Coordinates of C-alpha atoms in Angstrom, one line a residue:
Chain A
Q1 CA -0.2 0.2 -0.2
E2 CA 1.3 3.4 -0.8
V3 CA 0.9 6.4 1.1
T4 CA -1.1 8.9 -1.3
V5 CA -1.0 12.2 -1.3
E6 CA -4.7 12.3 -0.5
V7 CA -4.2 10.1 2.3
L8 CA -1.2 12.3 3.7
E9 CA -3.4 15.2 3.0
H10 CA -6.3 13.4 5.2
L11 CA -4.1 12.3 7.6
E12 CA -2.6 16.3 8.2
H13 CA -6.0 17.2 8.6
L14 CA -6.5 14.8 11.6
A15 CA -3.1 14.8 13.0
L16 CA -2.0 18.6 12.7
V17 CA 1.6 18.3 12.8
D18 CA 2.7 19.9 9.8
F19 CA 5.0 16.5 8.7
R20 CA 4.1 16.1 5.4
D21 CA 7.7 16.6 4.2
A22 CA 9.8 13.8 2.7
E23 CA 11.3 13.0 6.4
G24 CA 7.6 12.7 7.7
V25 CA 6.6 10.4 5.1
E26 CA 9.7 8.3 5.0
R27 CA 8.6 7.6 8.9
L28 CA 5.1 7.1 8.0
R29 CA 6.1 4.4 5.3
K30 CA 8.6 2.6 7.6
A31 CA 5.9 2.6 10.7
I32 CA 3.4 1.1 8.4
R33 CA 5.9 -1.7 6.9
F34 CA 6.8 -2.5 10.6
A35 CA 3.0 -2.6 11.4
D36 CA 2.0 -5.0 8.8
L37 CA 4.1 -7.7 10.5
L38 CA 1.0 -8.1 12.7
Q39 CA -0.8 -9.5 9.7
E40 CA 1.5 -12.9 10.3
V41 CA -0.3 -13.7 13.5
N42 CA -3.5 -16.1 13.6
T43 CA -6.0 -13.8 15.3
E44 CA -9.1 -16.2 14.3
G45 CA -11.9 -16.1 17.0
V46 CA -9.8 -13.9 19.2
E47 CA -11.6 -10.8 20.7
P48 CA -9.7 -7.8 20.7
M49 CA -8.8 -6.7 24.3
D50 CA -9.4 -2.9 25.2
S51 CA -8.3 -2.9 29.0
V52 CA -6.6 -5.6 31.2
L53 CA -9.2 -4.6 33.7
E54 CA -11.9 -5.6 31.1
D55 CA -13.4 -7.9 33.7
R56 CA -14.0 -5.4 36.2
C57 CA -16.5 -2.4 36.4
L58 CA -15.0 1.3 36.1
Y59 CA -15.6 3.4 39.0
L60 CA -18.2 5.7 38.6
R61 CA -18.5 8.2 41.3
E62 CA -22.1 10.3 41.9
D63 CA -22.8 13.2 40.0
D64 CA -21.9 15.7 42.8
V65 CA -19.8 18.5 42.2
T66 CA -16.9 18.4 44.6
E67 CA -14.4 21.0 42.8
G68 CA -14.4 23.9 40.5
N69 CA -14.3 27.7 40.7
C70 CA -10.6 27.7 39.8
T71 CA -11.2 30.1 36.6
K72 CA -8.2 32.1 37.3
E73 CA -5.8 29.2 37.8
L74 CA -6.7 27.7 34.5
L75 CA -6.6 30.8 32.5
K76 CA -3.3 31.3 34.1
N77 CA -1.5 29.1 31.6
A78 CA -3.4 30.3 28.3
R79 CA -1.4 32.9 26.1
E80 CA -4.1 34.5 24.6
K81 CA -7.3 35.4 26.6
V82 CA -10.2 38.0 26.5
E83 CA -11.9 38.2 30.3
E84 CA -12.8 34.3 30.3
Y85 CA -12.7 33.3 26.9
F86 CA -9.5 31.6 25.1
V87 CA -9.0 33.3 22.0
A88 CA -8.6 31.3 18.8
P89 CA -7.7 32.5 15.3
P90 CA -10.5 32.2 13.0
G91 CA -11.8 28.9 12.2
N92 CA -13.4 27.3 8.8
I93 CA -10.4 28.1 7.0
P94 CA -9.5 24.8 5.6
L95 CA -5.7 23.8 6.0
L96 CA -3.8 24.8 2.9
K97 CA -2.8 21.4 0.9
L98 CA 0.8 20.6 0.5
E99 CA 1.3 22.2 -3.2
E100 CA -0.4 25.3 -1.9
Q101 CA 1.6 25.6 1.3
E102 CA 4.8 25.4 -1.1
T103 CA 3.6 27.9 -3.3
F104 CA 2.5 30.1 -0.6
L105 CA 5.9 30.1 1.1
Q106 CA 7.5 30.7 -2.3
G107 CA 5.6 33.5 -2.9
S108 CA 6.2 35.2 0.6
Chain B
Q1 CA 17.5 3.6 58.0
V2 CA 17.7 7.2 57.3
S3 CA 14.0 7.2 58.7
A4 CA 15.0 5.8 61.9
A5 CA 18.3 8.6 61.9
L6 CA 15.6 11.4 61.1
R7 CA 13.6 10.1 64.1
E8 CA 16.6 9.6 66.7
G9 CA 17.8 13.1 65.9
G10 CA 20.7 12.1 63.9
V11 CA 20.5 14.0 61.3
S12 CA 17.5 16.6 60.7
P13 CA 15.2 16.9 57.7
T14 CA 16.6 20.3 56.6
E15 CA 20.1 19.1 57.0
L16 CA 19.1 16.2 54.8
C17 CA 17.6 18.2 52.3
Q18 CA 20.5 20.7 52.1
R19 CA 22.9 18.1 51.6
C20 CA 21.1 16.5 48.9
L21 CA 20.4 19.9 47.2
S22 CA 24.2 20.7 47.3
L23 CA 24.6 17.1 45.9
I24 CA 22.4 17.7 43.1
K25 CA 24.3 20.9 42.1
S26 CA 27.6 19.0 42.1
T27 CA 26.1 16.3 40.2
K28 CA 24.7 18.8 37.3
F29 CA 26.7 17.4 34.7
L30 CA 24.3 14.3 35.0
N31 CA 21.5 16.3 33.6
A32 CA 19.3 14.4 35.7
Y33 CA 16.8 17.1 36.9
I34 CA 15.0 19.8 34.8
T35 CA 13.7 21.8 37.5
V36 CA 15.2 22.0 41.2
A37 CA 12.6 23.3 43.7
E38 CA 15.0 24.5 46.0
E39 CA 12.8 26.8 48.2
T40 CA 9.6 24.7 48.5
A41 CA 12.0 21.9 49.2
L42 CA 13.8 23.5 51.9
K43 CA 10.6 24.8 53.4
Q44 CA 9.1 21.5 53.4
A45 CA 11.9 20.2 55.2
E46 CA 11.7 22.9 57.9
E47 CA 8.1 22.1 58.3
S48 CA 9.2 18.2 58.7
E49 CA 11.4 19.5 61.3
K50 CA 8.8 20.8 63.4
R51 CA 7.2 17.6 63.1
Y52 CA 10.2 15.4 64.3
R53 CA 10.7 17.9 67.3
S54 CA 7.4 17.9 69.0
G55 CA 7.7 13.8 68.3
Q56 CA 4.9 13.5 65.3
P57 CA 6.6 12.6 62.4
L58 CA 3.8 11.8 59.5
G59 CA 5.2 8.5 59.1
V60 CA 8.5 6.6 57.3
L61 CA 8.8 9.3 54.6
D62 CA 8.5 12.7 56.5
G63 CA 11.5 14.5 55.6
I64 CA 12.9 12.1 53.2
P65 CA 13.8 13.9 49.6
V66 CA 12.3 12.4 46.8
A67 CA 12.2 13.3 43.2
V68 CA 9.6 13.1 40.7
K69 CA 9.7 12.7 36.6
D70 CA 8.6 15.6 34.8
N71 CA 5.6 14.2 33.2
F72 CA 3.8 14.5 36.6
N73 CA 1.8 17.4 37.4
T74 CA 3.5 19.4 40.8
A75 CA 1.5 22.3 41.6
G76 CA 3.1 25.7 41.4
I77 CA 6.1 24.0 39.7
E78 CA 7.0 23.7 36.2
T79 CA 6.1 20.6 34.1
T80 CA 7.4 20.1 30.9
C81 CA 7.6 16.7 29.8
A82 CA 10.9 17.9 28.4
S83 CA 9.1 19.2 25.4
N84 CA 8.8 22.8 24.2
M85 CA 5.2 22.1 24.3
L86 CA 5.2 22.4 28.1
K87 CA 7.8 24.7 28.6
G88 CA 6.8 27.2 31.0
Y89 CA 3.8 25.2 31.9
I90 CA 3.1 25.7 35.8
S91 CA 0.7 23.1 36.9
P92 CA -2.3 23.9 38.5
Y93 CA -2.5 20.8 40.7
N94 CA -0.6 17.8 42.4
A95 CA -0.8 14.5 40.7
T96 CA -2.4 12.2 42.9
V97 CA 0.6 10.4 43.7
V98 CA 2.4 13.6 44.1
Q99 CA 0.0 14.6 46.6
K100 CA 0.1 11.4 48.4
L101 CA 4.1 11.8 48.9
L102 CA 3.7 15.3 50.0
D103 CA 0.7 14.2 52.5
Q104 CA 3.0 11.9 54.1
G105 CA 6.0 14.6 54.7
A106 CA 8.3 13.9 51.6
V107 CA 10.3 16.7 50.4
L108 CA 10.2 17.0 46.8
L109 CA 13.5 18.2 45.3
G110 CA 12.4 18.7 41.6
K111 CA 11.4 17.2 38.4
T112 CA 13.7 14.8 36.7
N113 CA 14.8 14.7 33.0
L114 CA 13.1 12.4 30.4
D115 CA 12.9 11.5 26.6
E116 CA 10.2 14.0 25.2
F117 CA 6.5 13.1 26.3
A118 CA 8.3 9.8 27.8
M119 CA 8.6 8.3 24.4
G120 CA 12.1 6.7 24.0
S121 CA 14.6 4.3 25.6
G122 CA 17.5 6.4 26.3
S123 CA 16.4 9.6 28.0
T124 CA 18.2 11.3 25.3
D125 CA 15.5 12.9 23.1
G126 CA 14.2 15.8 25.5
V127 CA 14.6 19.0 24.9
F128 CA 16.7 19.5 27.7
G129 CA 19.5 17.3 26.6
P130 CA 20.3 14.0 27.5
V131 CA 20.7 12.5 31.1
R132 CA 24.1 10.8 31.8
N133 CA 24.5 7.6 33.8
P134 CA 26.0 8.8 37.2
W135 CA 28.1 5.5 36.8
S136 CA 30.0 6.8 33.7
Y137 CA 31.8 8.7 36.5
S138 CA 32.2 5.9 39.0
R139 CA 35.5 4.2 40.0
Q140 CA 34.2 1.0 38.9
Y141 CA 33.5 2.2 35.3
K142 CA 36.7 4.2 35.2
E143 CA 39.1 1.6 36.3
K144 CA 37.5 -0.7 34.0
S145 CA 38.0 1.5 30.8
V146 CA 40.8 1.4 28.8
S147 CA 42.0 5.3 28.5
K148 CA 44.6 6.9 26.8
S149 CA 43.6 10.4 28.3
H150 CA 41.4 10.9 31.7
S151 CA 39.4 13.9 30.6
E152 CA 39.0 13.2 27.1
D153 CA 37.4 9.6 27.9
E154 CA 35.0 11.2 30.8
E155 CA 33.7 13.4 28.2
S156 CA 33.1 11.2 25.2
N157 CA 32.1 7.7 27.2
W158 CA 29.9 8.5 29.3
V159 CA 27.0 5.9 29.2
I160 CA 23.2 6.4 29.0
T161 CA 20.7 5.9 31.4
G162 CA 18.4 4.1 29.5
G163 CA 15.0 5.5 29.4
S164 CA 12.6 7.1 29.8
S165 CA 12.7 7.9 33.2
G166 CA 16.4 8.1 33.0
G167 CA 16.4 11.2 35.0
S168 CA 14.8 9.9 38.2
A169 CA 16.7 6.6 38.0
A170 CA 20.1 8.6 37.9
A171 CA 18.8 11.1 40.8
V172 CA 18.2 7.6 42.9
S173 CA 21.5 6.1 41.7
S174 CA 23.7 9.3 42.6
F175 CA 22.2 9.7 46.1
T176 CA 20.3 13.0 45.2
C177 CA 16.9 11.4 46.5
F178 CA 15.8 8.3 48.4
A179 CA 13.1 7.4 46.1
A180 CA 11.8 8.9 42.9
L181 CA 8.6 8.6 40.7
G182 CA 9.3 7.5 37.1
S183 CA 6.4 6.1 34.6
D184 CA 6.1 2.8 32.5
T185 CA 4.7 2.2 29.6
G186 CA 6.9 0.1 28.0
G187 CA 9.6 -0.6 30.2
S188 CA 10.5 3.0 31.2
T189 CA 11.1 2.5 34.8
R190 CA 12.7 -0.8 34.6
N191 CA 15.1 -0.2 31.8
P192 CA 16.7 2.8 33.4
A193 CA 16.6 1.1 36.8
A194 CA 18.8 -1.7 35.3
H195 CA 21.2 0.7 33.6
C196 CA 21.6 2.8 36.6
G197 CA 21.6 -0.1 38.9
V198 CA 18.7 0.6 40.9
V199 CA 15.4 -1.0 42.0
G200 CA 12.6 -0.3 39.4
L201 CA 8.9 -1.3 40.1
K202 CA 6.3 -1.5 37.8
P203 CA 3.1 -2.1 39.5
T204 CA 0.0 -3.9 38.3
Y205 CA -1.8 -1.8 36.2
G206 CA -4.9 -0.1 38.2
L207 CA -3.2 -0.3 41.3
I208 CA -1.9 3.4 41.2
S209 CA -3.6 6.0 40.0
R210 CA -2.7 8.0 36.7
H211 CA -4.6 11.1 38.0
G212 CA -2.2 13.8 37.1
L213 CA 0.3 11.8 35.1
I214 CA 0.4 13.3 31.5
P215 CA -0.8 10.4 29.8
L216 CA 1.3 8.6 26.8
V217 CA -1.0 5.2 26.6
N218 CA -3.9 5.3 28.9
S219 CA -4.3 1.5 28.7
M220 CA -0.5 0.8 30.0
D221 CA 0.9 3.7 31.6
V222 CA 1.4 3.4 35.4
P223 CA 3.7 5.3 37.6
G224 CA 6.8 3.7 38.5
I225 CA 9.1 3.2 41.6
L226 CA 12.7 4.0 41.6
T227 CA 14.5 3.2 44.9
R228 CA 17.9 2.0 46.0
C229 CA 16.3 -1.4 47.7
V230 CA 13.2 -3.3 47.5
D231 CA 12.3 -2.2 51.1
D232 CA 12.2 1.3 50.5
A233 CA 10.5 0.1 47.0
A234 CA 7.8 -2.0 49.3
V235 CA 7.3 1.6 51.5
V236 CA 6.7 3.9 48.7
L237 CA 4.1 1.2 47.1
G238 CA 2.3 0.9 50.5
L239 CA 1.6 5.0 50.3
L240 CA 0.7 5.0 47.0
A241 CA -1.5 2.4 46.0
G242 CA -5.0 2.2 46.5
H243 CA -8.3 3.4 44.8
D244 CA -8.3 6.9 43.5
P245 CA -11.8 8.4 43.1
K246 CA -10.2 10.5 40.5
D247 CA -8.8 7.7 38.3
S248 CA -11.6 5.3 37.5
T249 CA -9.2 2.9 36.2
T250 CA -7.9 2.3 39.7
I251 CA -9.4 -0.9 41.0
Q252 CA -11.7 -0.4 44.2
D253 CA -10.3 -3.6 46.0
D254 CA -9.0 -2.6 49.3
F255 CA -5.0 -2.4 49.1
K256 CA -3.3 -3.5 52.5
P257 CA 0.2 -2.2 52.6
F258 CA 2.6 -4.8 53.7
E259 CA 6.1 -5.3 55.2
L260 CA 8.7 -7.6 53.5
P261 CA 9.8 -10.7 55.7
N262 CA 13.4 -10.4 56.7
L263 CA 14.2 -13.5 55.6
P264 CA 12.2 -14.4 52.5
D265 CA 11.9 -18.1 52.0
V266 CA 11.5 -18.9 48.1
S267 CA 12.1 -22.9 48.8
K268 CA 8.0 -23.2 47.9
L269 CA 8.0 -21.1 45.1
S270 CA 8.1 -22.0 41.2
I271 CA 10.0 -19.7 39.0
G272 CA 9.3 -19.9 35.2
I273 CA 12.1 -18.7 32.9
P274 CA 10.7 -17.9 29.5
K275 CA 12.5 -19.1 26.6
E276 CA 11.6 -16.6 24.2
Y277 CA 13.4 -13.7 26.4
H278 CA 16.8 -15.6 25.2
A279 CA 16.4 -12.5 22.3
P280 CA 19.0 -13.0 19.7
A281 CA 20.4 -9.8 20.8
L282 CA 21.1 -10.5 24.2
S283 CA 24.5 -10.1 25.4
S284 CA 26.4 -13.2 26.5
E285 CA 27.3 -11.4 30.0
I286 CA 23.6 -11.4 30.7
L287 CA 22.6 -14.3 29.4
A288 CA 25.3 -16.2 31.9
L289 CA 24.0 -13.9 34.8
W290 CA 20.4 -15.1 33.9
S291 CA 21.5 -18.6 34.1
K292 CA 23.3 -17.8 37.3
A293 CA 20.2 -16.3 38.9
A294 CA 18.2 -19.5 38.0
D295 CA 20.7 -21.6 39.3
L296 CA 20.3 -19.4 42.9
F297 CA 16.7 -20.4 42.9
K298 CA 17.5 -24.2 42.3
N299 CA 19.8 -24.4 44.9
A300 CA 17.7 -22.6 47.4
G301 CA 15.0 -25.3 46.9
A302 CA 12.8 -23.5 44.3
K303 CA 11.6 -25.1 41.6
V304 CA 12.5 -23.8 38.2
T305 CA 10.9 -24.5 35.1
E306 CA 11.5 -23.3 31.2
V307 CA 8.2 -22.0 30.0
S308 CA 6.9 -20.4 26.5
L309 CA 5.5 -17.1 25.9
P310 CA 5.1 -18.0 22.1
H311 CA 3.5 -14.5 21.0
T312 CA 6.6 -12.5 22.6
C313 CA 8.1 -11.6 19.3
Y314 CA 4.9 -9.6 18.2
S315 CA 4.8 -7.6 21.6
I316 CA 7.0 -4.7 20.2
V317 CA 4.7 -4.4 16.9
C318 CA 1.5 -4.8 18.7
Y319 CA 2.7 -2.3 21.0
H320 CA 4.1 0.3 18.2
V321 CA 0.5 0.3 16.8
L322 CA -1.6 0.4 20.0
C323 CA 0.6 3.1 21.4
T324 CA 0.9 5.3 18.4
A325 CA -3.0 5.3 18.4
E326 CA -3.2 6.3 21.7
V327 CA -0.6 8.7 21.6
A328 CA -2.4 10.3 18.5
S329 CA -5.5 10.8 21.0
N330 CA -3.8 11.7 24.0
M331 CA -1.7 14.5 22.4
A332 CA -4.8 16.1 20.5
R333 CA -5.1 18.2 23.4
F334 CA -1.9 20.0 22.9
D335 CA -3.2 22.7 20.8
G336 CA -2.1 26.1 22.3
L337 CA -5.3 27.4 23.3
E338 CA -5.4 26.4 26.9
Y339 CA -2.0 25.8 28.0
G340 CA 1.4 25.2 26.8
H341 CA 3.2 26.7 23.7
R342 CA 1.5 28.7 21.3
S343 CA 2.8 29.5 17.9
D344 CA 2.3 32.9 16.5
M345 CA 0.8 31.8 13.3
N346 CA -2.6 33.5 13.6
K347 CA -4.4 32.9 9.8
S348 CA -6.9 30.2 10.7
T349 CA -7.4 27.8 13.6
E350 CA -6.0 25.0 11.9
S351 CA -2.8 26.4 10.9
M352 CA -2.2 27.6 14.3
Y353 CA -2.8 24.4 15.6
A354 CA -0.5 22.7 13.2
A355 CA 2.3 25.4 13.4
T356 CA 1.9 25.2 17.4
R357 CA 2.4 21.4 17.1
R358 CA 5.3 21.5 14.8
E359 CA 7.1 24.0 17.1
G360 CA 6.1 22.2 20.2
F361 CA 6.9 18.5 19.3
N362 CA 9.7 16.8 18.3
D363 CA 9.8 14.5 15.7
V364 CA 9.5 11.2 17.3
V365 CA 6.4 12.6 18.9
R366 CA 5.0 14.0 15.6
G367 CA 5.9 11.0 13.8
R368 CA 4.0 8.9 16.4
I369 CA 1.0 11.3 15.9
L370 CA 1.0 10.6 12.3
S371 CA 1.5 7.1 12.6
G372 CA -1.3 6.8 15.1
N373 CA -3.8 8.6 13.1
Y374 CA -2.8 6.2 10.0
F375 CA -3.8 3.3 12.1
L376 CA -7.0 4.7 13.1
L377 CA -8.3 5.9 9.4
K378 CA -11.3 3.7 8.8
Q379 CA -10.0 1.6 5.9
N380 CA -7.4 0.8 8.6
Y381 CA -9.1 0.6 11.5
E382 CA -9.8 -3.3 11.2
N383 CA -6.2 -4.3 10.1
Y384 CA -4.2 -2.7 12.1
F385 CA -5.3 -1.0 15.6
I386 CA -8.3 -4.1 16.0
K387 CA -6.0 -6.9 14.9
A388 CA -3.1 -5.3 17.7
Q389 CA -5.9 -5.6 20.3
K390 CA -6.5 -9.2 19.3
V391 CA -2.7 -9.5 19.5
R392 CA -2.6 -7.9 23.0
R393 CA -5.0 -10.4 24.2
L394 CA -3.1 -13.4 22.9
I395 CA 0.0 -11.8 24.7
A396 CA -2.1 -11.2 28.0
N397 CA -3.4 -15.1 27.6
D398 CA 0.6 -16.2 27.3
F399 CA 1.3 -14.9 30.8
L400 CA -2.5 -16.3 32.3
K401 CA -1.7 -19.8 31.1
V402 CA 2.0 -19.4 32.5
F403 CA 0.6 -18.5 35.7
R404 CA -2.1 -21.1 35.5
S405 CA 0.1 -23.9 35.1
G406 CA 1.6 -23.3 38.6
I407 CA 4.5 -20.6 37.7
D408 CA 4.4 -17.8 40.6
I409 CA 7.1 -15.7 39.2
L410 CA 8.9 -15.3 36.1
L411 CA 12.8 -14.2 35.7
T412 CA 13.9 -12.7 32.9
P413 CA 17.0 -10.1 32.0
T414 CA 15.8 -6.5 31.9
T415 CA 18.0 -5.3 29.1
L416 CA 20.0 -6.7 26.4
S417 CA 23.6 -5.5 27.7
D418 CA 24.9 -3.3 29.9
P419 CA 24.2 0.7 29.5
V420 CA 26.1 1.9 26.3
P421 CA 28.0 4.6 25.5
Y422 CA 25.8 7.9 24.1
R423 CA 28.0 8.0 21.0
E424 CA 27.0 4.2 20.2
F425 CA 23.4 5.1 21.3
I426 CA 22.5 7.9 18.7
K427 CA 24.0 5.9 15.5
E428 CA 20.6 4.9 15.4
D429 CA 17.1 6.6 15.5
N430 CA 14.4 6.4 18.5
R431 CA 11.9 4.0 16.9
T432 CA 14.8 1.4 16.2
R433 CA 16.3 2.0 19.5
S434 CA 12.9 1.7 21.5
A435 CA 12.2 -1.3 19.1
Q436 CA 15.2 -3.0 20.2
D437 CA 15.5 -2.2 23.7
D438 CA 11.8 -2.9 25.0
I439 CA 11.6 -6.3 23.8
L440 CA 12.3 -7.4 27.4
T441 CA 10.0 -5.3 29.1
Q442 CA 7.0 -4.4 26.8
A443 CA 5.3 -7.4 26.9
V444 CA 4.4 -6.9 30.7
N445 CA 2.7 -3.5 30.1
L446 CA 0.1 -5.2 27.3
A447 CA -0.6 -7.5 30.0
G448 CA -0.7 -4.9 32.8
L449 CA 1.3 -7.1 35.0
P450 CA 3.4 -6.1 38.0
A451 CA 7.2 -6.4 37.3
I452 CA 10.3 -5.0 39.3
N453 CA 14.1 -4.8 38.1
V454 CA 16.6 -5.7 40.7
P455 CA 20.4 -4.8 40.2
A456 CA 22.1 -8.3 39.9
A457 CA 25.7 -7.5 39.3
L458 CA 28.2 -5.3 37.4
S459 CA 29.2 -6.0 33.8
E460 CA 33.1 -6.6 32.5
R461 CA 33.1 -2.8 31.9
G462 CA 32.0 -1.6 35.6
L463 CA 28.5 -0.8 34.8
P464 CA 25.1 -2.4 36.0
I465 CA 23.2 -5.0 35.0
G466 CA 19.7 -6.0 36.3
L467 CA 17.1 -8.8 36.1
Q468 CA 13.6 -8.3 36.1
F469 CA 11.0 -10.4 37.9
I470 CA 7.2 -10.8 36.6
G471 CA 4.4 -11.4 39.0
R472 CA 0.9 -12.1 38.9
S473 CA -1.5 -8.9 38.8
F474 CA -1.8 -7.8 42.1
Q475 CA 0.4 -10.0 43.8
E476 CA 3.2 -7.3 44.5
K477 CA 3.9 -8.6 47.9
Q478 CA 5.1 -11.7 46.6
L479 CA 6.9 -10.2 43.7
L480 CA 8.6 -8.0 45.9
T481 CA 9.6 -10.8 48.6
V482 CA 11.5 -12.5 45.8
A483 CA 13.0 -9.7 44.7
K484 CA 14.3 -8.9 48.2
W485 CA 15.5 -12.4 48.8
F486 CA 17.4 -12.3 45.2
E487 CA 18.8 -8.6 46.4
K488 CA 20.1 -10.1 49.3
Q489 CA 21.7 -12.9 47.8
V490 CA 23.6 -10.9 44.8
K491 CA 24.6 -7.8 47.2
F492 CA 25.0 -5.5 44.8
P493 CA 28.0 -3.1 45.0
I494 CA 27.6 0.5 46.0
I495 CA 28.3 3.2 43.2
Q496 CA 32.0 4.7 44.1
L497 CA 31.2 8.4 43.1
E498 CA 33.3 11.2 44.3
E499 CA 30.9 13.6 44.8
V500 CA 28.4 11.2 46.9
Q501 CA 31.6 10.7 48.9
R502 CA 32.3 14.2 49.7
H503 CA 28.5 15.1 50.6
V504 CA 26.8 12.5 52.4
Q505 CA 29.8 10.3 53.6
D506 CA 29.3 11.3 57.3
V507 CA 25.4 10.8 57.0
F508 CA 25.6 7.3 55.8
Q509 CA 28.8 5.9 57.5
H510 CA 27.0 3.3 59.1
Q511 CA 24.9 2.2 56.3
K512 CA 25.7 0.2 53.6
S513 CA 22.7 1.2 50.9
A514 CA 21.6 4.2 52.3
S515 CA 18.1 3.3 52.0
F516 CA 15.5 5.1 54.4
S517 CA 13.4 2.3 55.7

């Protein structure tokens, strides 16, 4: 299976790590080749395992408020904020595709 | 032992704290600490001293200097995970395990160095630089190295600590603290413990709270305990284990802290030797040591049998897929908005996220995120992620079968060789290294079992080699009892470090291993 440009763009959209350069792609290819070794194992009739504690019930506590009111502390670590809001740049602008990005960088 | 000294007034908590702090300064070249919390540590020591003076110490750990790996949240102290992404991030809260240590009066000296986000097996890939193994500077190592010029060799011959909790292991090994917290996802506590000649305990998954431990792989991460002797590890375990309402993956069973018998008896035990752990790359030295250890148990009357864990060879691939998949998910929280690094790129939300993450994460982390996302794509989910989960069950079942057949404890090597020089280690990339080095420790994390590294002997080069014991789920008492017996048999030598001798010699003149219990 080749890692197509389409898949790469899609991955970047999900991962957002800006790793579409030659090195990133090479790493990915190696990782996939390595993972393909799993196909050697016969897993006929085997259930996937989510957790080693699957035989137990997860602990759920009562839906009571036990802490909170720490807005100030939480905001301390954010770089851009306005009153009690975290500020993000405009959304709904699609990530530049690889070729677009290159021409964008070349142009600037 | 040092705890007794504190109680009897032989040494005071502030004195102890100051000695450790100055030892940290003299061993700065080890790069074991990212942050040294000098002021708060001294304050904690003063509080402890007050308690001792009024005859009311909080417990064994009161006044004992400890260190914590820098991927645990510590209120008011920078927590970086050795990454640019969290440089300058001051945690607003303490991880549960940190809180428990502080509630017992422990003195938190600082945060230790690691591989970035605990990804790696050398503690060489963090943004604050690699950690140096204290044994590189020991008389034992220097005596064995064929050197031309003394100073030239020290600079180029230093060996790695192993990883990813290398800083914690180095801190304990160099006597700057009495216990340290690490984390173990694929061997990250046991590997550096072996390389640094200290005890490294990986508890059963679900025994100790992960609340506040910045997660790598939620289904495998556990906090790890690093100490200079098995008894100390048992004490720390006793204080940290137990249900935490803030971590729903901790089991709800009551945990009873235990003390280990002084003269453990192993004659009724059944020890298993998994043949697959005789990896092709295993050094002949370690193979011989492993064999000698098996004989030790045989001669003591234990039943020693060869067993098989047939899917061991797939554990690394399985881990590779599951780890990258969970990492892809766990790292998604780092987007620059709420905390951590934020890029100046402002054109759009997504381009800001991408730039932030490119600037904040190193290649290892970014590579894993990308791979993880690939394995989770709809078209790949079944063939990679689900497949790996099935293989995980096969690996966990291998262990179950062996334990059900009557084996109590498994004995294996912890690492493939003694610690290698840094310049050798960096010749291969992180993923290759991890794939090689994790082979002996990884499967334990997939199965969630408890395991411990006990330092066994010095290699021909004068460097530590450890052996690993793997136990049944939640049977830490049995595991540690066997480990303690073994520890007594092998009498692993104390590191002979100039700096240590200068600073703490008189405090420890009566004590062989300078343990605190």
